[in-house]
mmCIF file of C-alpha atoms in Angstrom:
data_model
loop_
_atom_site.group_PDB
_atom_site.id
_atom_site.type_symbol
_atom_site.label_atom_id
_atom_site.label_comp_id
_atom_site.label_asym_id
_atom_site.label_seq_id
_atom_site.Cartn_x
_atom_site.Cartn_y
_atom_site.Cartn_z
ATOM 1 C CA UNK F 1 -13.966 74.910 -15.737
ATOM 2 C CA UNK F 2 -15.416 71.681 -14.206
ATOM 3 C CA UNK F 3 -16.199 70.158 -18.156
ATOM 4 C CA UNK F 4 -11.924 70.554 -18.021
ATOM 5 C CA UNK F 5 -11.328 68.846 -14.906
ATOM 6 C CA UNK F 6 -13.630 65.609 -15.485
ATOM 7 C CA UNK F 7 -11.467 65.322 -18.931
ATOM 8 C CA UNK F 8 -8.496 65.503 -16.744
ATOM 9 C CA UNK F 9 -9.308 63.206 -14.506
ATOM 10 C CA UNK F 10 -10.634 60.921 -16.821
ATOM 11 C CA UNK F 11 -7.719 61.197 -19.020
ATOM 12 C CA UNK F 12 -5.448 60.683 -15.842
ATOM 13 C CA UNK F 13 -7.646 57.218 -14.556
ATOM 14 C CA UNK F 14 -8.175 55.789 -18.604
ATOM 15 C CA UNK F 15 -4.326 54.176 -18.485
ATOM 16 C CA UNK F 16 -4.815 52.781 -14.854
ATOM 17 C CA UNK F 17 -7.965 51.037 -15.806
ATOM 18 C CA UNK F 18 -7.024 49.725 -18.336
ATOM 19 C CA UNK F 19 -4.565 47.183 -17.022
ATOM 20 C CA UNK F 20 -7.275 45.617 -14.496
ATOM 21 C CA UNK F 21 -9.686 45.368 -17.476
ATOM 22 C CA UNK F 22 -6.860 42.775 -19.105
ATOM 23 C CA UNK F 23 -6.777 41.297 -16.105
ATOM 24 C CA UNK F 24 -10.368 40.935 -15.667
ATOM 25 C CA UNK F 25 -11.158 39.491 -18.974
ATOM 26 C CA UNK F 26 -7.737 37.144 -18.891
ATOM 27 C CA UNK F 27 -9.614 35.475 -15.321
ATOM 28 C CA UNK F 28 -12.713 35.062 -17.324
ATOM 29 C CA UNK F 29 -10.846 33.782 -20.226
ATOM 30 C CA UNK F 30 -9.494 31.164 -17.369
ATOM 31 C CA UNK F 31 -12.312 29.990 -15.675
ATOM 32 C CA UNK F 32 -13.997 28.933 -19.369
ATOM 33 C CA UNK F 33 -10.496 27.357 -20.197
ATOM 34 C CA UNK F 34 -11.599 23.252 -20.221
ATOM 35 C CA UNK F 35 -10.761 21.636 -16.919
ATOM 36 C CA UNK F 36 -7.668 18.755 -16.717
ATOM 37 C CA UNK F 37 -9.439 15.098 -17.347
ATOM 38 C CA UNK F 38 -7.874 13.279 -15.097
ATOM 39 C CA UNK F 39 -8.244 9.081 -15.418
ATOM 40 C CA UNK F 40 -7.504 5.966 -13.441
ATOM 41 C CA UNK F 41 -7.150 2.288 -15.320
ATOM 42 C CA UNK F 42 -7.052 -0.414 -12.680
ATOM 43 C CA UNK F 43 -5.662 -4.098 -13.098
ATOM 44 C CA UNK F 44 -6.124 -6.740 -10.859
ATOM 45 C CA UNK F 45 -3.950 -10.190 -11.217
ATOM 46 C CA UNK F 46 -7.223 -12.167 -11.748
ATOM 47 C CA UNK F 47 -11.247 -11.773 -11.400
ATOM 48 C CA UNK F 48 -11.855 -14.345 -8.744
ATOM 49 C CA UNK F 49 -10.726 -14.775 -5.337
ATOM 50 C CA UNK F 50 -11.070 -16.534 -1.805
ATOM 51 C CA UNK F 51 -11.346 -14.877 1.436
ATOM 52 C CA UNK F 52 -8.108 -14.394 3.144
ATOM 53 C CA UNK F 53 -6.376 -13.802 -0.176
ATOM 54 C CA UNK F 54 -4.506 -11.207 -1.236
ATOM 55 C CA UNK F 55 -5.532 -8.996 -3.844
ATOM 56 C CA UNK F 56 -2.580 -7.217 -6.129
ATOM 57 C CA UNK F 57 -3.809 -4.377 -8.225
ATOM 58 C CA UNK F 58 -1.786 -1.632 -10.233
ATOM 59 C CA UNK F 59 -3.264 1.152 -11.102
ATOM 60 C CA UNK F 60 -2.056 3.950 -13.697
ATOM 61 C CA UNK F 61 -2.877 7.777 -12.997
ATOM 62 C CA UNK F 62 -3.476 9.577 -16.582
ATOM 63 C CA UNK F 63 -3.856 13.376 -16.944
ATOM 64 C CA UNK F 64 -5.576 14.175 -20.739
ATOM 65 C CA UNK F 65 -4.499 10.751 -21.848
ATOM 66 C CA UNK F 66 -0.744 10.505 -20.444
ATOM 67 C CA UNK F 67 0.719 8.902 -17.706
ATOM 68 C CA UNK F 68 0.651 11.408 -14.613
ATOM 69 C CA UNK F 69 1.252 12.454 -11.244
ATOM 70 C CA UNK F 70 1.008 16.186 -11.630
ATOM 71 C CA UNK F 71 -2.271 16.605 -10.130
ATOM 72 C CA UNK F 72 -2.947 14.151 -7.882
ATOM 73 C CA UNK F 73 -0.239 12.081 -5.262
ATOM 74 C CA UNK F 74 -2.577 9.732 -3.578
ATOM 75 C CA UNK F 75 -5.104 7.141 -4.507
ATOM 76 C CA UNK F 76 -8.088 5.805 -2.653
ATOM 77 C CA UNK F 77 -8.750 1.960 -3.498
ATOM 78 C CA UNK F 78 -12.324 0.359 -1.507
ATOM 79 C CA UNK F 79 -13.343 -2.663 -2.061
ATOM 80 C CA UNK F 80 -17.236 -2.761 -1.720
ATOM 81 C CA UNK F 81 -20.030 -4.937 -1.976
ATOM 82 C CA UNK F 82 -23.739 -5.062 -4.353
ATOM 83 C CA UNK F 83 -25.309 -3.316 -1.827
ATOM 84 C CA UNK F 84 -22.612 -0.381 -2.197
ATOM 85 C CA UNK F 85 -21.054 -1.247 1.465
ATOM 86 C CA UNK F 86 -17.668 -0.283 1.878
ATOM 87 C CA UNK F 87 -15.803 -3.418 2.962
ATOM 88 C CA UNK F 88 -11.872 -1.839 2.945
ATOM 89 C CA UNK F 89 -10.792 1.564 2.140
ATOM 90 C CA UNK F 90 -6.790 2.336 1.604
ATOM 91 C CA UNK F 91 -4.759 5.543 0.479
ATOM 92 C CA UNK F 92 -1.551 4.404 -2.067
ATOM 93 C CA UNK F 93 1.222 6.904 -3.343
ATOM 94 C CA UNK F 94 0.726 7.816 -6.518
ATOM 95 C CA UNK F 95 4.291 7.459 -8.175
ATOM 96 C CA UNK F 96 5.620 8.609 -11.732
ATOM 97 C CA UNK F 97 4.210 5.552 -13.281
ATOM 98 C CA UNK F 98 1.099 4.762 -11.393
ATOM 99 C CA UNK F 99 0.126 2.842 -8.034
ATOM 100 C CA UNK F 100 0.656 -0.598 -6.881
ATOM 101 C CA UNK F 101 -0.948 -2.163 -3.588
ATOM 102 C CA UNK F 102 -2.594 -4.740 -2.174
ATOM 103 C CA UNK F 103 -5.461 -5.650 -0.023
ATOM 104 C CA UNK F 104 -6.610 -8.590 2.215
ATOM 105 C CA UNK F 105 -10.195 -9.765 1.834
ATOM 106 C CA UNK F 106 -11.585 -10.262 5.371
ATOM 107 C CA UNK F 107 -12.731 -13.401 6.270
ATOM 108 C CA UNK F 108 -15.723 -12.673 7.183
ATOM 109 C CA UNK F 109 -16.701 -11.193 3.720
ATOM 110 C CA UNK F 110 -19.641 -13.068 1.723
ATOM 111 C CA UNK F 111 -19.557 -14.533 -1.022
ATOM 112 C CA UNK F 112 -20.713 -13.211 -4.012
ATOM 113 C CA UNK F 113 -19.633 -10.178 -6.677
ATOM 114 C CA UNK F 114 -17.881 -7.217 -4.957
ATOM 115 C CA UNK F 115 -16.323 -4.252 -6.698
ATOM 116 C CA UNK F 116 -12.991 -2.504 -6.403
ATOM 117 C CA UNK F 117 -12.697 0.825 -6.762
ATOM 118 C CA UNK F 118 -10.081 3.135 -7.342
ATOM 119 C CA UNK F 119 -10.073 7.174 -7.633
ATOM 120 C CA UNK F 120 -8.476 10.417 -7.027
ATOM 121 C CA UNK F 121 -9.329 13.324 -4.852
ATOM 122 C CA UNK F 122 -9.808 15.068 -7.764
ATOM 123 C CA UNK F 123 -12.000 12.769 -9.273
ATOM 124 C CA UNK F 124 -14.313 13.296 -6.086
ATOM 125 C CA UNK F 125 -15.303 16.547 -8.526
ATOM 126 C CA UNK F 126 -17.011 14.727 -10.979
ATOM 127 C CA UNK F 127 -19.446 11.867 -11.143
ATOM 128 C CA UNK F 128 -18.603 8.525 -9.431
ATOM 129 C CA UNK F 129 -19.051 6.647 -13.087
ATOM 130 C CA UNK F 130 -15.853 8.224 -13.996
ATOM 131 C CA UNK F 131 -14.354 5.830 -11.348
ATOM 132 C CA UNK F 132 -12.083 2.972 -12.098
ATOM 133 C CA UNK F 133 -13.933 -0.231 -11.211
ATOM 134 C CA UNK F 134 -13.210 -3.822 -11.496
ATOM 135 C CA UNK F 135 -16.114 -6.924 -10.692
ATOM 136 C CA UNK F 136 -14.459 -9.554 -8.588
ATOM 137 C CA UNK F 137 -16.019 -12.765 -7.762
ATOM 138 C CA UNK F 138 -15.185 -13.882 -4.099
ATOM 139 C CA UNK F 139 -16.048 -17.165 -2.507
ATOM 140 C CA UNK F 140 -16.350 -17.695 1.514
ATOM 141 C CA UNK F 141 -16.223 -21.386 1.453
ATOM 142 C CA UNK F 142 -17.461 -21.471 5.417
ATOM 143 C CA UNK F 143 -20.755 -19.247 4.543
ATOM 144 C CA UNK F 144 -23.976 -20.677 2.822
ATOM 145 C CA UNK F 145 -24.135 -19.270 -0.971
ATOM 146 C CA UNK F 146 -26.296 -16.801 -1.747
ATOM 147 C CA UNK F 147 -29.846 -17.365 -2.650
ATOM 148 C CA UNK F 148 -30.395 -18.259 -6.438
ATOM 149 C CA UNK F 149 -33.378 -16.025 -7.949
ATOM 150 C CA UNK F 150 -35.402 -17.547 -11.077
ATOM 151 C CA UNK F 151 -37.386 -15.516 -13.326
ATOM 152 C CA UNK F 152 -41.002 -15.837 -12.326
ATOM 153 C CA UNK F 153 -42.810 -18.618 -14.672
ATOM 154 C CA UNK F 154 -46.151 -17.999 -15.417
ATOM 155 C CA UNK F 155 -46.746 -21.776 -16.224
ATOM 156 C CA UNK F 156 -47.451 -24.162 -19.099
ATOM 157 C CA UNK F 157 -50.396 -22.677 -21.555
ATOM 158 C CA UNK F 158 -51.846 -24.960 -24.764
ATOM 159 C CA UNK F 159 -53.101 -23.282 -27.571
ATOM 160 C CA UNK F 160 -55.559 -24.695 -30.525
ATOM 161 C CA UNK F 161 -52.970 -25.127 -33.549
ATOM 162 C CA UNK F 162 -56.151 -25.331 -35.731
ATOM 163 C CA UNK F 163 -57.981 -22.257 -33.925
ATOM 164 C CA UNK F 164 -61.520 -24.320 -32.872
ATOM 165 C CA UNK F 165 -62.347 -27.918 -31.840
ATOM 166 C CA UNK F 166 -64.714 -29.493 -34.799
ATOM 167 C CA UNK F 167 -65.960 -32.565 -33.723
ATOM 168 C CA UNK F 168 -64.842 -35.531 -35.416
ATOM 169 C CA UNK F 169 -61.976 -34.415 -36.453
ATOM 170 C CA UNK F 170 -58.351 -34.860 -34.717
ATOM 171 C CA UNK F 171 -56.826 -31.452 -33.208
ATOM 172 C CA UNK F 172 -53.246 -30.486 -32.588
ATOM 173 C CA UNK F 173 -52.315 -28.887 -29.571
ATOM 174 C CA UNK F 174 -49.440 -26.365 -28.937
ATOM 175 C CA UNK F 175 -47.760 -25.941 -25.482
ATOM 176 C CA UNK F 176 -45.737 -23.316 -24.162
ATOM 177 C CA UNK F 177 -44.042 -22.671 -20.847
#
């Protein structure tokens, strides 16, 4: 008599499970679906700026390649420096179309390349190279300019053209920095 209840029973439970197993394999399904690529293209009026200015940017929120604001509403703009210091950091509404903004260099910024940099909170997920960024040259005209590096010369160096010095005969020299 037990053989006939464990059929029962397992007869009875087969159509409940069943369900949850759909379930089960729809949520894996899911979680290898590929995730939204979400971009942001900045544009800046010009590459080149002094300090007080204003900087004007507009920046266009794309979700797999079409303008978006689906998954993200705000976007974080810094302005930073070659030694990755954050000079200015700003949150802009993300509209239908995009973002526009603006933001004041400080006067007491250096001069020199800086970066501006624009992402998502979403985009926080991934690597920081998917980042929109945009090289801007600004010029402090009341601070010294920065330091000018050369390459390391090794010198001037002459060379036998002819490979040995024979005596008595004339011998060409090369030179080379």
């Amino acid at each position: 008599m037990k053989p006939i209840h464990i059929l029962l029973l397992f007869a009875l439970l087969f159509p409940a499970a069943s369900p949850l197993a759909a379930q089960e394999e729809e949520a894996v399904l899911d979680c290898n679906a590929p995730l939204p690529q979400e971009n942001v293209v900045l544009h800046t009026g010009r590459s080149l700026y002094l300090v007080g200015e204003t900087i004007w940017f507009k920046a266009y929120c794309l979700l797999n390649g079409q303008p978006s604001n689906e998954l993200s509403k705000v976007l974080y703009v810094e302005l930073f420096n070659a030694e990755n210091k954050v000079l200015i950091q700003q949150k802009f509404r993300i509209e239908k179309e995009g973002a526009t903004g603006s933001l004041e260099i400080p006067e007491e910024v250096q001069s020199g390349y800086h970066y501006l940099r624009a992402y998502t909170q979403y985009q926080r997920n991934f690597a920081p190279e998917h980042f929109a960024h945009r090289r801007l040259a600004i010029l402090n005209p009341g601070s010294a300019p920065p330091a000018l590096t050369l390459p390391k010369q090794d010198g001037l160096s002459f060379l036998l053209a002819d490979g040995a010095l024979v005596a008595g005969l004339p011998t060409r020299l090369l030179a080379s920095f």
